CSV table of C-alpha atoms in Angstrom, one decimal:
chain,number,residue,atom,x,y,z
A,97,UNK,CA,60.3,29.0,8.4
A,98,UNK,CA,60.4,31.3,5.4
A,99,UNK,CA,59.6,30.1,2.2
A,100,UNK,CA,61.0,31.1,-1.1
A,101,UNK,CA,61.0,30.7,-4.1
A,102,UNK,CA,63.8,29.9,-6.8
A,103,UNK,CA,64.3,29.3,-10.2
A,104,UNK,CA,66.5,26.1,-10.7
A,105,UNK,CA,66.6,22.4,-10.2
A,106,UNK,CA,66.9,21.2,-6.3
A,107,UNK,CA,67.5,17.8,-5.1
A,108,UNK,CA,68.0,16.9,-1.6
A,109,UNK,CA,71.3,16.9,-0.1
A,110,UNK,CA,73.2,19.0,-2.6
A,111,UNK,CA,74.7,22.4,-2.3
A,112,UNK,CA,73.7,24.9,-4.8
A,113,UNK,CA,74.7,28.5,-5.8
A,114,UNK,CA,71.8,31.5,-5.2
A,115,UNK,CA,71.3,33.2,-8.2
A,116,UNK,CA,71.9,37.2,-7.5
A,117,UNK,CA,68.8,38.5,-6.8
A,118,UNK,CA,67.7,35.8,-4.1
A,119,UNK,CA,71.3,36.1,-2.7
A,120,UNK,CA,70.5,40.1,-2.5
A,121,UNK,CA,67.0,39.7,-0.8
A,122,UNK,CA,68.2,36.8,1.4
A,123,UNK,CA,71.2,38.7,3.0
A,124,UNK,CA,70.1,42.2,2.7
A,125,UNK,CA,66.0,42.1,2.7
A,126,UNK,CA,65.8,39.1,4.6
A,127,UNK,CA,68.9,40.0,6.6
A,128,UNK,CA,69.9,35.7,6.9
A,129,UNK,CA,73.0,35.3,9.0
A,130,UNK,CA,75.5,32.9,7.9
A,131,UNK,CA,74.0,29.4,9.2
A,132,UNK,CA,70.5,30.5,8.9
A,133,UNK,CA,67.4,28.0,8.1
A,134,UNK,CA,65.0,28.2,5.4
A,135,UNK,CA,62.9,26.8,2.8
A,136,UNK,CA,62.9,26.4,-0.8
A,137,UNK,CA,60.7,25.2,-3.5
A,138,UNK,CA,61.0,26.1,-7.5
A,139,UNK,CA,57.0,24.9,-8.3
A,140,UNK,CA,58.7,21.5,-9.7
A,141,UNK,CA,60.7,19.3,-7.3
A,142,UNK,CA,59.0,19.9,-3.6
A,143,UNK,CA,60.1,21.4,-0.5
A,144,UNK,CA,63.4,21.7,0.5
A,145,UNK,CA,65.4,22.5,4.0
A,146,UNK,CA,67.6,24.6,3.2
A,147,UNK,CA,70.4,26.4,5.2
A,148,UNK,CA,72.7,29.1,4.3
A,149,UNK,CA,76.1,28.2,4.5
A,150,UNK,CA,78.4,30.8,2.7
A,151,UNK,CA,76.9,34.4,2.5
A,152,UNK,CA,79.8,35.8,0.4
A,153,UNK,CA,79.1,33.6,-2.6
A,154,UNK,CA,75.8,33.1,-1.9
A,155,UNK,CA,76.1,29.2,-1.2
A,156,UNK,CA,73.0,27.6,0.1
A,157,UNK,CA,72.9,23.5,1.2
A,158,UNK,CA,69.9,21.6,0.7
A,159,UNK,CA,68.8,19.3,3.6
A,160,UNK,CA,65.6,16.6,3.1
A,161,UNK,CA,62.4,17.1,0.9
A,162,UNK,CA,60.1,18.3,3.1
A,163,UNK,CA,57.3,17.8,1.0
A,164,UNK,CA,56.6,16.4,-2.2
A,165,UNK,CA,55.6,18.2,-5.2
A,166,UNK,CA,51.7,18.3,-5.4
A,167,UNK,CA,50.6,16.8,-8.4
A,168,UNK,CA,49.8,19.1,-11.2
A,169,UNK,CA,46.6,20.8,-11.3
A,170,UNK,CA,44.3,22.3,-14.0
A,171,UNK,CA,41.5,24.9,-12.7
A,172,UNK,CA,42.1,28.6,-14.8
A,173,UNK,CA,41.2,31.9,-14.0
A,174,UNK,CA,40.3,33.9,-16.7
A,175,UNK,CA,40.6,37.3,-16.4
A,176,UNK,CA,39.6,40.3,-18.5
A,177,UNK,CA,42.3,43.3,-18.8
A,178,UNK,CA,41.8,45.8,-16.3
A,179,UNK,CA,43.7,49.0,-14.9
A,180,UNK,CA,46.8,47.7,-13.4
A,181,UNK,CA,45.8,48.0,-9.8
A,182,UNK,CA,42.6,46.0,-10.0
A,183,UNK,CA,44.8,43.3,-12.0
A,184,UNK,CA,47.7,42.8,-10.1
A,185,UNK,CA,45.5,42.3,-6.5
A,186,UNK,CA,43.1,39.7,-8.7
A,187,UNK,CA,46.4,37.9,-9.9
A,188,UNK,CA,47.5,37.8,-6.2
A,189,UNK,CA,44.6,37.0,-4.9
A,190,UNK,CA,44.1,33.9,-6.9
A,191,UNK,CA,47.3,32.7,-6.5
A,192,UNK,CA,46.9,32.9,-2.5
A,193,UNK,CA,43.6,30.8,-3.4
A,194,UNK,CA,45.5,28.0,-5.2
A,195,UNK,CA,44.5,28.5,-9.0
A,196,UNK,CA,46.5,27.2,-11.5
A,197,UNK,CA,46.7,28.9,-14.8
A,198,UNK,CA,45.8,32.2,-15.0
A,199,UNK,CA,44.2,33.5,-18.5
A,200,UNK,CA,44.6,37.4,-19.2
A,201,UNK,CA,41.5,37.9,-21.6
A,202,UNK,CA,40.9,40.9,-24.0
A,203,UNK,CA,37.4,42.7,-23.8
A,204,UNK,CA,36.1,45.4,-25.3
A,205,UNK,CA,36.2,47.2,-22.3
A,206,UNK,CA,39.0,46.1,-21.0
A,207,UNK,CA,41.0,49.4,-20.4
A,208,UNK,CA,44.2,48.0,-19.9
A,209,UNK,CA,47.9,49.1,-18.9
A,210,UNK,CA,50.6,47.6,-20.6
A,211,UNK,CA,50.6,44.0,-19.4
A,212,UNK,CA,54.4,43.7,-17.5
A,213,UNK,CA,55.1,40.3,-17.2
A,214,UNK,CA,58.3,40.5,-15.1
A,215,UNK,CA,56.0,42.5,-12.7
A,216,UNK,CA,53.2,39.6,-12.9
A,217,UNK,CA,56.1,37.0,-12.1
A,218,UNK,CA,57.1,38.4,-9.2
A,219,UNK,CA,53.7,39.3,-7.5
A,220,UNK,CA,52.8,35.4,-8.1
A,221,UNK,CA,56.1,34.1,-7.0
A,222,UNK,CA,55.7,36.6,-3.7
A,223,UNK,CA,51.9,35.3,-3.3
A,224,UNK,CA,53.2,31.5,-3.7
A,225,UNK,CA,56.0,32.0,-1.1
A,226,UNK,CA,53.5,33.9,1.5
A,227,UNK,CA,50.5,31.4,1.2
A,228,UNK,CA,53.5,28.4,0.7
A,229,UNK,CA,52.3,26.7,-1.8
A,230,UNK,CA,54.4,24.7,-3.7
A,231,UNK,CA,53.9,25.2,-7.3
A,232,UNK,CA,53.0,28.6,-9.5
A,233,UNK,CA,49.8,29.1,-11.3
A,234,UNK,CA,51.2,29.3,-14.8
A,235,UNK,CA,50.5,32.9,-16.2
A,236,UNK,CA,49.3,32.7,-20.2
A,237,UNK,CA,49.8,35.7,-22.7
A,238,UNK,CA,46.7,37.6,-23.4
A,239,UNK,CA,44.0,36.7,-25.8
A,240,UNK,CA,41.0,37.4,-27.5
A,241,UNK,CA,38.1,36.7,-25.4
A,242,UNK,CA,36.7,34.4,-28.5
A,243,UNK,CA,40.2,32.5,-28.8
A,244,UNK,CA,40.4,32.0,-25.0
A,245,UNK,CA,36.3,30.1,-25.1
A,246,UNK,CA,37.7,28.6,-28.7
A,247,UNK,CA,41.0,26.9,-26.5
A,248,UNK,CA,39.2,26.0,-23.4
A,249,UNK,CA,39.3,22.4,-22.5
A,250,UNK,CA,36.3,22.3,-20.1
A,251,UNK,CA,33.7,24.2,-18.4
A,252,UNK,CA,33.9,28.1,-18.2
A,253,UNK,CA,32.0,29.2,-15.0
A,254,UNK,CA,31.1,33.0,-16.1
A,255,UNK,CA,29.9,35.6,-13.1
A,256,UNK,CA,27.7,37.2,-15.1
A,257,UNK,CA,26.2,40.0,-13.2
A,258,UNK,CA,23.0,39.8,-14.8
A,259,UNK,CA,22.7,36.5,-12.7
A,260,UNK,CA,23.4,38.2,-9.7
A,261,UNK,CA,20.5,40.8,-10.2
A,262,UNK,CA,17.7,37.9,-10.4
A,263,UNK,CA,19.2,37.7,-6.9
A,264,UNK,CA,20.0,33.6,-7.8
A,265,UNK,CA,23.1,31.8,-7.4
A,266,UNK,CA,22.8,30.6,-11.5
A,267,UNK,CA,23.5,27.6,-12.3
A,268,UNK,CA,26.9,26.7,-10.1
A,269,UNK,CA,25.1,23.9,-8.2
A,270,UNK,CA,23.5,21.8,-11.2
A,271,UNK,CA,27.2,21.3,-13.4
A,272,UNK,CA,29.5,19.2,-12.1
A,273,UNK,CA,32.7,20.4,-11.6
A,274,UNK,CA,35.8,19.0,-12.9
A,275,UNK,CA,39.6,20.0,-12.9
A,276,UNK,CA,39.6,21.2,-16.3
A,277,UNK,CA,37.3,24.0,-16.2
A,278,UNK,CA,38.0,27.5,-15.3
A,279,UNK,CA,36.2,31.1,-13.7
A,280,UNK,CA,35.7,34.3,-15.8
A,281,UNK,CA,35.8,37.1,-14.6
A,282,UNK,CA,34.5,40.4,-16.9
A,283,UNK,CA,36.6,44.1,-16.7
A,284,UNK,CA,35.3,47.4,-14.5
A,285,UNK,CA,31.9,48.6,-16.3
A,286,UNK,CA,31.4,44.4,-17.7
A,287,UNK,CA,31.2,42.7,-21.1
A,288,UNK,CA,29.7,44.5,-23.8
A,289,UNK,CA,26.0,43.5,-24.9
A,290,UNK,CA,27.5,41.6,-28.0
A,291,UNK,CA,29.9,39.6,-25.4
A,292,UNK,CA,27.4,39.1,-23.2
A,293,UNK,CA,25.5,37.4,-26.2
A,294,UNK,CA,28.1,34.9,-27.3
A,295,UNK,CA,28.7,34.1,-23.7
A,296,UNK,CA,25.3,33.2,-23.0
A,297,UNK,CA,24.7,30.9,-26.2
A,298,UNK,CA,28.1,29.9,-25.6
A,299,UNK,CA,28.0,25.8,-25.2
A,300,UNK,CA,31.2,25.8,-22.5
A,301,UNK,CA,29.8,28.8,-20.2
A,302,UNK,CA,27.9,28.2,-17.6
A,303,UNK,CA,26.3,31.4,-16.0
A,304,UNK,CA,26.6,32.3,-12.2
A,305,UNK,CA,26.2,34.8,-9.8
A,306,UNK,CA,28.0,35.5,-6.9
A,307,UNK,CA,25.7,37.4,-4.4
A,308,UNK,CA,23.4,40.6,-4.8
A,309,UNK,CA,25.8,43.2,-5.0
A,310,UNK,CA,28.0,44.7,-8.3
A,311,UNK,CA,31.4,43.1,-6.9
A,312,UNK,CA,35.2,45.1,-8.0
A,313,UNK,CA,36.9,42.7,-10.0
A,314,UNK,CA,39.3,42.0,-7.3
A,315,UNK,CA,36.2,41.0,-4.8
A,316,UNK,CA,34.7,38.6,-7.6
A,317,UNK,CA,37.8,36.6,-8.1
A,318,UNK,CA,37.6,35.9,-4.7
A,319,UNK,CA,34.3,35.1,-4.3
A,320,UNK,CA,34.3,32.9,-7.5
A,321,UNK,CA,37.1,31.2,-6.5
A,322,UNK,CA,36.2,30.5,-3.4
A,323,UNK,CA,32.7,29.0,-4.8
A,324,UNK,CA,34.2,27.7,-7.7
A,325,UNK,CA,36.5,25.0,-5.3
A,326,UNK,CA,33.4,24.6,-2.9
A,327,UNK,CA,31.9,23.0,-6.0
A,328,UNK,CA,35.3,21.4,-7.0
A,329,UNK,CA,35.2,19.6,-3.5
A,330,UNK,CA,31.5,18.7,-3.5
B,748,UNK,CA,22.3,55.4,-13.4
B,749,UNK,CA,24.9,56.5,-10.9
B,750,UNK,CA,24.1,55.7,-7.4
B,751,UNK,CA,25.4,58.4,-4.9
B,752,UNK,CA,25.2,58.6,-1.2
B,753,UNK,CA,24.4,61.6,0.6
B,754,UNK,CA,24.1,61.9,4.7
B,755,UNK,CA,20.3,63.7,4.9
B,756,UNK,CA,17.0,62.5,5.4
B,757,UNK,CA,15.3,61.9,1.5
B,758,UNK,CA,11.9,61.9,0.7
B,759,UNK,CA,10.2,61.3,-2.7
B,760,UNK,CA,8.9,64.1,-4.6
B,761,UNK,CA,10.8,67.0,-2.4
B,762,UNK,CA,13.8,69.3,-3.6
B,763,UNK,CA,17.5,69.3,-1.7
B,764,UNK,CA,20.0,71.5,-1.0
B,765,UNK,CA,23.0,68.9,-1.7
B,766,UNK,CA,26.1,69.2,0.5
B,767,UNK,CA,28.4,71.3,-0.4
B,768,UNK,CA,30.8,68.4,-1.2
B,769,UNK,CA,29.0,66.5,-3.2
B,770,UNK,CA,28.0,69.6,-4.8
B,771,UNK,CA,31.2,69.5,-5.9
B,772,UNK,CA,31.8,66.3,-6.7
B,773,UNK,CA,29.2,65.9,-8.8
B,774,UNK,CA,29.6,68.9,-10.8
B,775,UNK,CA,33.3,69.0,-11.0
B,776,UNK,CA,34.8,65.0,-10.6
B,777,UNK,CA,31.3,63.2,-12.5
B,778,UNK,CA,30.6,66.1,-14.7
B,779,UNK,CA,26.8,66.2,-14.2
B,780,UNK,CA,25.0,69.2,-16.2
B,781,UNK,CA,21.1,70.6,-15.6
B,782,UNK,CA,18.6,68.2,-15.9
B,783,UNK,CA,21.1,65.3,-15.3
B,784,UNK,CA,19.5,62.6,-14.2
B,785,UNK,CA,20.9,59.9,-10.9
B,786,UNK,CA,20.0,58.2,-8.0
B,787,UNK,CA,20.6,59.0,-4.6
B,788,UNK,CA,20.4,57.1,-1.0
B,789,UNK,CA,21.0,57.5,2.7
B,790,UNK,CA,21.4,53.9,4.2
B,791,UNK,CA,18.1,55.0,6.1
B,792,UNK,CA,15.2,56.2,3.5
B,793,UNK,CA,15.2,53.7,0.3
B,794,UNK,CA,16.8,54.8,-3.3
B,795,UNK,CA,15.4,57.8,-4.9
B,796,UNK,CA,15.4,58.7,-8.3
B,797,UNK,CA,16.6,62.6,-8.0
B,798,UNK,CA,17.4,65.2,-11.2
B,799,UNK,CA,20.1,68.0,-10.8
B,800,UNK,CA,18.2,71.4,-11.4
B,801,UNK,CA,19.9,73.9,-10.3
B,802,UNK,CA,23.6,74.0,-10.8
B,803,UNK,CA,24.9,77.0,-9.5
B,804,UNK,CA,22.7,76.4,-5.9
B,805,UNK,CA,23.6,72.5,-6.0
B,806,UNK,CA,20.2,72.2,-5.5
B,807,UNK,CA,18.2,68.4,-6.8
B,808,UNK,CA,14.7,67.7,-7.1
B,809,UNK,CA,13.7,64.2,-6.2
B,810,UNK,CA,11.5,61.8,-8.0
B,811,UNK,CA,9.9,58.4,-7.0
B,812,UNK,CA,11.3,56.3,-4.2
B,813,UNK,CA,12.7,53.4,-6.8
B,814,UNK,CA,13.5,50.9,-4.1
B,815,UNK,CA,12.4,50.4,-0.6
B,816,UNK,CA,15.2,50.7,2.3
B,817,UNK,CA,15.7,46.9,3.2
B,818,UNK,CA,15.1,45.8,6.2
B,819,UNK,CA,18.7,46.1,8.8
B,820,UNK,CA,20.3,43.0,8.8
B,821,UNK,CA,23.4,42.1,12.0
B,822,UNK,CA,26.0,40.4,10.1
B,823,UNK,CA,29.2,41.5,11.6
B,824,UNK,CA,33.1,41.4,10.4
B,825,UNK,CA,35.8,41.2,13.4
B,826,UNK,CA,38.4,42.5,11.8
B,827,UNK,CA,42.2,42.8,13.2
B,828,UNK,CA,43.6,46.3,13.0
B,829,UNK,CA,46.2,45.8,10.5
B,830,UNK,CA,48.6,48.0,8.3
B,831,UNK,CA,46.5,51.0,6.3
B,832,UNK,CA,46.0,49.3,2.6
B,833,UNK,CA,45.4,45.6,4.2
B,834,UNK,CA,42.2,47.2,6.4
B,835,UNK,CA,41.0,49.4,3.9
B,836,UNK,CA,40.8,47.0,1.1
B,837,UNK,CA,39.6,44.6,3.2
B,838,UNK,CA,36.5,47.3,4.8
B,839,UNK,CA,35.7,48.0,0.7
B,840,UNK,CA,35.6,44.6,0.1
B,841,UNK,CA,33.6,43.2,3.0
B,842,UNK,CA,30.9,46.5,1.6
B,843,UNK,CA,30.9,45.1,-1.4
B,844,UNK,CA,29.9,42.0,-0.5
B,845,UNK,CA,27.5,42.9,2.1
B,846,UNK,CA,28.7,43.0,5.8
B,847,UNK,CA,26.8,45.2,8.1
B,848,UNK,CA,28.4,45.8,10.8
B,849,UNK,CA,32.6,45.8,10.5
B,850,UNK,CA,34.5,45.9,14.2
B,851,UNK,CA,38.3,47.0,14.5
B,852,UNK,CA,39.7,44.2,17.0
B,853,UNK,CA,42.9,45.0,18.6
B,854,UNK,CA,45.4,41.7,18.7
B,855,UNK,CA,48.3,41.6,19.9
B,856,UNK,CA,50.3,41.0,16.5
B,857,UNK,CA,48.1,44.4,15.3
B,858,UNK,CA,50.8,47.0,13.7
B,859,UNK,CA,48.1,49.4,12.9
B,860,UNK,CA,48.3,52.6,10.8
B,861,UNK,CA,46.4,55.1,13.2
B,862,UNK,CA,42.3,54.2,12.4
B,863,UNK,CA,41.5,56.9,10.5
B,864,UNK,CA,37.8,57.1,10.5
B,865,UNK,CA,36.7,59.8,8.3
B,866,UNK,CA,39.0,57.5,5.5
B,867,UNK,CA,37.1,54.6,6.4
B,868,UNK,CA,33.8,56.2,6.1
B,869,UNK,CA,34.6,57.6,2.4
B,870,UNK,CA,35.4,54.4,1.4
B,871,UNK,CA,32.4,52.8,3.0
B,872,UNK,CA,30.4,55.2,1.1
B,873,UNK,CA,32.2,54.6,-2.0
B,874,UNK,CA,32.0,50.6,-2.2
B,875,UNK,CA,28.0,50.9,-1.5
B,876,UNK,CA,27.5,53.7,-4.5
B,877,UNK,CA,29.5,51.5,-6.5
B,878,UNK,CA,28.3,48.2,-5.8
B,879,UNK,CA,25.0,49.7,-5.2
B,880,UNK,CA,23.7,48.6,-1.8
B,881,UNK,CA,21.5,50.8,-0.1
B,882,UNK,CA,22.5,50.3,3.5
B,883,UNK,CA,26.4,51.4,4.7
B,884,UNK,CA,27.8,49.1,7.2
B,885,UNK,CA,28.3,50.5,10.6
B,886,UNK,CA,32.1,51.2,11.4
B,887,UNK,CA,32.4,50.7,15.2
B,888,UNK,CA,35.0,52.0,17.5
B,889,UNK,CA,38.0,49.5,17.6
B,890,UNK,CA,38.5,47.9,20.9
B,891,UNK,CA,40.7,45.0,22.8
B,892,UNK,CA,39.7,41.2,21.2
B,893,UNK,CA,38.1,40.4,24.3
B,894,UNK,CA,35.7,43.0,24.7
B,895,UNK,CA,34.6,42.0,21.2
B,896,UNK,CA,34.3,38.7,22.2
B,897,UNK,CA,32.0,39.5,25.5
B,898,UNK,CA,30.1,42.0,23.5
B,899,UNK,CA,29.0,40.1,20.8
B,900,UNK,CA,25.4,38.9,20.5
B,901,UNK,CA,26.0,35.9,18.6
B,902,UNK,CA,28.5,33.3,17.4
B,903,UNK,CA,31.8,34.4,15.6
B,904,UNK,CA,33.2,32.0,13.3
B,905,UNK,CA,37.4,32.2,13.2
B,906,UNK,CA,38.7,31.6,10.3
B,907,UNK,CA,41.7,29.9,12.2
B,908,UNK,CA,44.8,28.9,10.3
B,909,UNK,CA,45.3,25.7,11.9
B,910,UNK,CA,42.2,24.2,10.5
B,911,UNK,CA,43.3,25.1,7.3
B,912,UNK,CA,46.3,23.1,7.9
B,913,UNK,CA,44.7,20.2,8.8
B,914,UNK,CA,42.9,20.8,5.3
B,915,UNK,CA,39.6,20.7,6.7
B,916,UNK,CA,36.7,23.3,6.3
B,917,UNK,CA,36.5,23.1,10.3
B,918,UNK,CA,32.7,24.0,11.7
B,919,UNK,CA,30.8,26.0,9.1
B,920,UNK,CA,28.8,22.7,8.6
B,921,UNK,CA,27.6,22.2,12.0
B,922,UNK,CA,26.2,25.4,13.7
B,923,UNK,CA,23.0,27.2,11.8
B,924,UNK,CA,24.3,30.7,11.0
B,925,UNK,CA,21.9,33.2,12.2
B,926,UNK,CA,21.7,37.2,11.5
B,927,UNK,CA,23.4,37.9,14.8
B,928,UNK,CA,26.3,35.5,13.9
B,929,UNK,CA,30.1,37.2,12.5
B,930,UNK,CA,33.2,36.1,11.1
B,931,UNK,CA,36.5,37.2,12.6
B,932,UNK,CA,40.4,38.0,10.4
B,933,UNK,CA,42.8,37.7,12.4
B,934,UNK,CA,46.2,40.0,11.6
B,935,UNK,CA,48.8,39.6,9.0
B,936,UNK,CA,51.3,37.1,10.9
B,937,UNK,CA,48.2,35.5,13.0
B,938,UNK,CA,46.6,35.7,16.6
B,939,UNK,CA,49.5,35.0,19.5
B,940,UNK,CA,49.5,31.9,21.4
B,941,UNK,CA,47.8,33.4,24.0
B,942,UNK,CA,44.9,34.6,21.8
B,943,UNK,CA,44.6,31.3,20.6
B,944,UNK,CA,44.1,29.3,23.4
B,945,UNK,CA,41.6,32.4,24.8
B,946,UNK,CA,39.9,31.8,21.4
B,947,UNK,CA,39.6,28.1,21.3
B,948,UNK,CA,38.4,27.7,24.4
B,949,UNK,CA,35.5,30.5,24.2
B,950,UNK,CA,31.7,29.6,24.3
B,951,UNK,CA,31.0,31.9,21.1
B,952,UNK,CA,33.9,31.0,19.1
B,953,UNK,CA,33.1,28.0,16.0
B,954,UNK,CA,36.5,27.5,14.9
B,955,UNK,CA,36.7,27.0,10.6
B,956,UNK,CA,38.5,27.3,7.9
B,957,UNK,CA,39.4,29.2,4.6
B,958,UNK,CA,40.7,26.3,2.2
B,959,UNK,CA,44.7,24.7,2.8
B,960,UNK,CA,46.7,28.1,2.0
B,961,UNK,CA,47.8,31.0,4.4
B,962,UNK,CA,45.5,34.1,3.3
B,963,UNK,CA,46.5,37.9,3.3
B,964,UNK,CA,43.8,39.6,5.5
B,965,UNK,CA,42.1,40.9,2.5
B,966,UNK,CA,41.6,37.7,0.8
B,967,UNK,CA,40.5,35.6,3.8
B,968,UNK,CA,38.0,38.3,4.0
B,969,UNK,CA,36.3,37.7,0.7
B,970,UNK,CA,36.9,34.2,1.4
B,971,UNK,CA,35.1,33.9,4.8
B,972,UNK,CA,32.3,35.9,4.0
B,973,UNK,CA,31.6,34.1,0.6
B,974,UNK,CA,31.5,31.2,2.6
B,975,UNK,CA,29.6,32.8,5.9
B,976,UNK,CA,27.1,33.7,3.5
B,977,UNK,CA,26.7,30.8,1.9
B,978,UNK,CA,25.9,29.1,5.5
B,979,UNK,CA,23.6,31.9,6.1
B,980,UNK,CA,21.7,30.9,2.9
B,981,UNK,CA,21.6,27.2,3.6
C-alpha cells in the first residue's frame, strides 16, 4: 500500500480532513478512487490504515495503527554546501538510508545555490514515503563548519580523502560508535588546507576513508552511511 | 593534476596526436594553454604524465609512466535496466566506487530508456577521470536475467528486499567473496514473483540485504557495493 506522508495529528479510528495539496496529489497524481486504501504516517504518531472516503472534500478515515512510531533516533549527516544537484541526491539519499538529522555545513569551498527549504522538505518527505519509514530526518539551518564541530554532541566520523589515499580504512573500526555521533561529508574540490587542519587536531573527529577512489559527494554519503551504521550495529 | 582518458595505446616518453575531441575539450571546455601540464590514461597502459605542446595540432608529449596499470580485477554489477537518470547515476556511481565489470539485466518490471551506449561510455570515462581510477569498467551488452545468471563465473549476491524486511543483513557473512563474485539491483518496483522464486532457488544466487528501508536503484548500488567490498576485504 502506498505510503504518505502528512502534516497533522492522526489517531486511530478518526476521520480527518486532507489538507489541499495531499487531497490534489491523492486524487489527481495518485488518481485514488473513492473507497481507496492507503497509508499514512506524519513522522510522530505511527502508521495508519487509512481509506478514502469522500473525494470531494477530501475526507480520509483512519483505520488501526499499523505500526508504532519508532523511537527517536540521533545519528546526523553533515553536509557541506554543494551545487544543488549534488545536494538534493545526498539529502535523498540519506534519508532512504535512515539518518536522522541532517546538518547543512558552510565551507570555504562550498559553492552553494540558494538553500530552498520548501524544496529540501519535499524531497525528504518523498524519500521517507518511498523507503516507508516512519519518521523524517530533521533538516537543520546552515552553519559555519566551526559552529557545527562547536554544537556537536558526539563523535564526528570525517571522510577525509587524504585517508582514502593511504589506501586505509582510518580509524572507523577502533571508536565505538554510539547514537549521538554523526558523518561529514566535505563539498566538490574538499576542505581547504586550513579546514583540513582544524579537523584533524579536532578532539570530536575521527578520520576515515571510504575506499581508494575520489568519491562525488552524492557516492560518499552513501558509502559513509552505509559504513557508518555497520559500525553502529557492531 | 587533471586526469583525462583518451582511447589509444600510451607510452612514456613518446608524442600524440590527441583525438580530435579531446582536442577540443581540452582546449576549449578545460582551457589548457602550451606547456600545460596533465595526466592522461587508457584503462590498458598505466597513468602518464603528458604536456600539451602544440596547440594548434592538438599534439602532447608524454613524460614518465607515474603509475603502473593495476592488475584487471572481475568484480561485476548486475544491474536492472531501469529508467535513463536511475541507470546512469547508478553506472557513475558504481565507477566511482570501483566495479569492473557492470551488466544491463533485463527484468520483467524493467521500463528502460533505450541503452544508449555511447552515453554510458562518456560517463564511464567521466567518473574514472574524476575519481581517478585508471581502469574503466567494461559495459556489456544487456541481456534476459537468466542468461546473466547461467553466464556468470561466480556467485551474485541479491540485494533482495525481503531480507531487508526481516531486518537482517541476509548472507554476506557466510560465503568468502572472491574476484569472480557480483552483486545484483534489481528495478525500481522490484523483481516479479516469478523472478523471485527463479532467484531463490538458484545455485549462484546468496541472497542479502541493504539495511531495513526500500532503496532507489541508485542508492542500493552504493550500498551493496560498500558492503560487497567490505566482504571482499575481510
Amino acid at each position: 500500500m502506498k505510503h504518505l506522508f502528512i502534516d497533522m495529528p492522526l489517531k486511530a479510528n478518526t476521520t480527518i480532513n486532507l489538507e489541499r495539496n495531499l487531497a490534489r496529489r491523492i486524487t489527481r497524481v495518485l488518481r485514488f478512487k473513492q473507497g481507496h486504501k492507503f497509508v499514512l504516517f506524519n513522522g510522530k504518531d505511527g502508521l495508519f490504515e487509512t481509506t478514502l472516503t469522500d473525494i470531494e472534500n477530501g475526507v480520509a478515515t483512519l483505520g488501526d495503527c499499523l505500526q508504532q512510531q519508532p523511537a527517536p533516533q540521533h545519528t546526523a549527516l553533515y553536509l557541506a554546501l554543494t551545487k544543488r544537484d549534488a545536494f538534493d541526491r545526498a539529502v535523498r539519499q540519506a534519508t532512504e538510508m535512515g539518518i536522522d538529522h541532517i546538518y547543512p555545513v558552510e565551507t570555504e569551498f562550498s559553492v552553494p545555490d540558494k538553500l530552498k527549504t520548501e524544496r529540501l522538505d519535499t524531497i525528504i518527505q518523498e524519500a521517507a514515503e518511498q523507503c516507508e519509514r516512519l519518521t523524517l530526518p530533521i533538516l537543520h539551518p546552515h552553519q559555519p563548519l566551526k559552529t557545527a564541530l562547536e554544537q556537536a554532541e558526539g563523535k564526528i566520523f570525517w571522510a577525509d580523502e587524504s585517508v582514502a589515499k593511504e589506501n586505509t580504512l582510518g580509524q572507523w573500526g577502533s571508536n565505538p560508535t554510539t547514537l549521538n555521533d554523526g558523518l561529514l561529508i566535505g563539498p566538490e574540490g574538499g576542505f581547504s588546507d586550513t579546514e583540513k587542519q582544524q579537523l584533524r587536531s579536532h578532539a570530536k573527529i575521527v578520520r576515515v576513508g571510504l575506499g581508494q577512489h575520489i568519491l562525488r559527494v552524492d557516492t560518499a554519503v552513501c558509502v559513509g552511511i552505509g559504513r557508518f551504521f555497520d559500525h553502529l550495529q557492531a
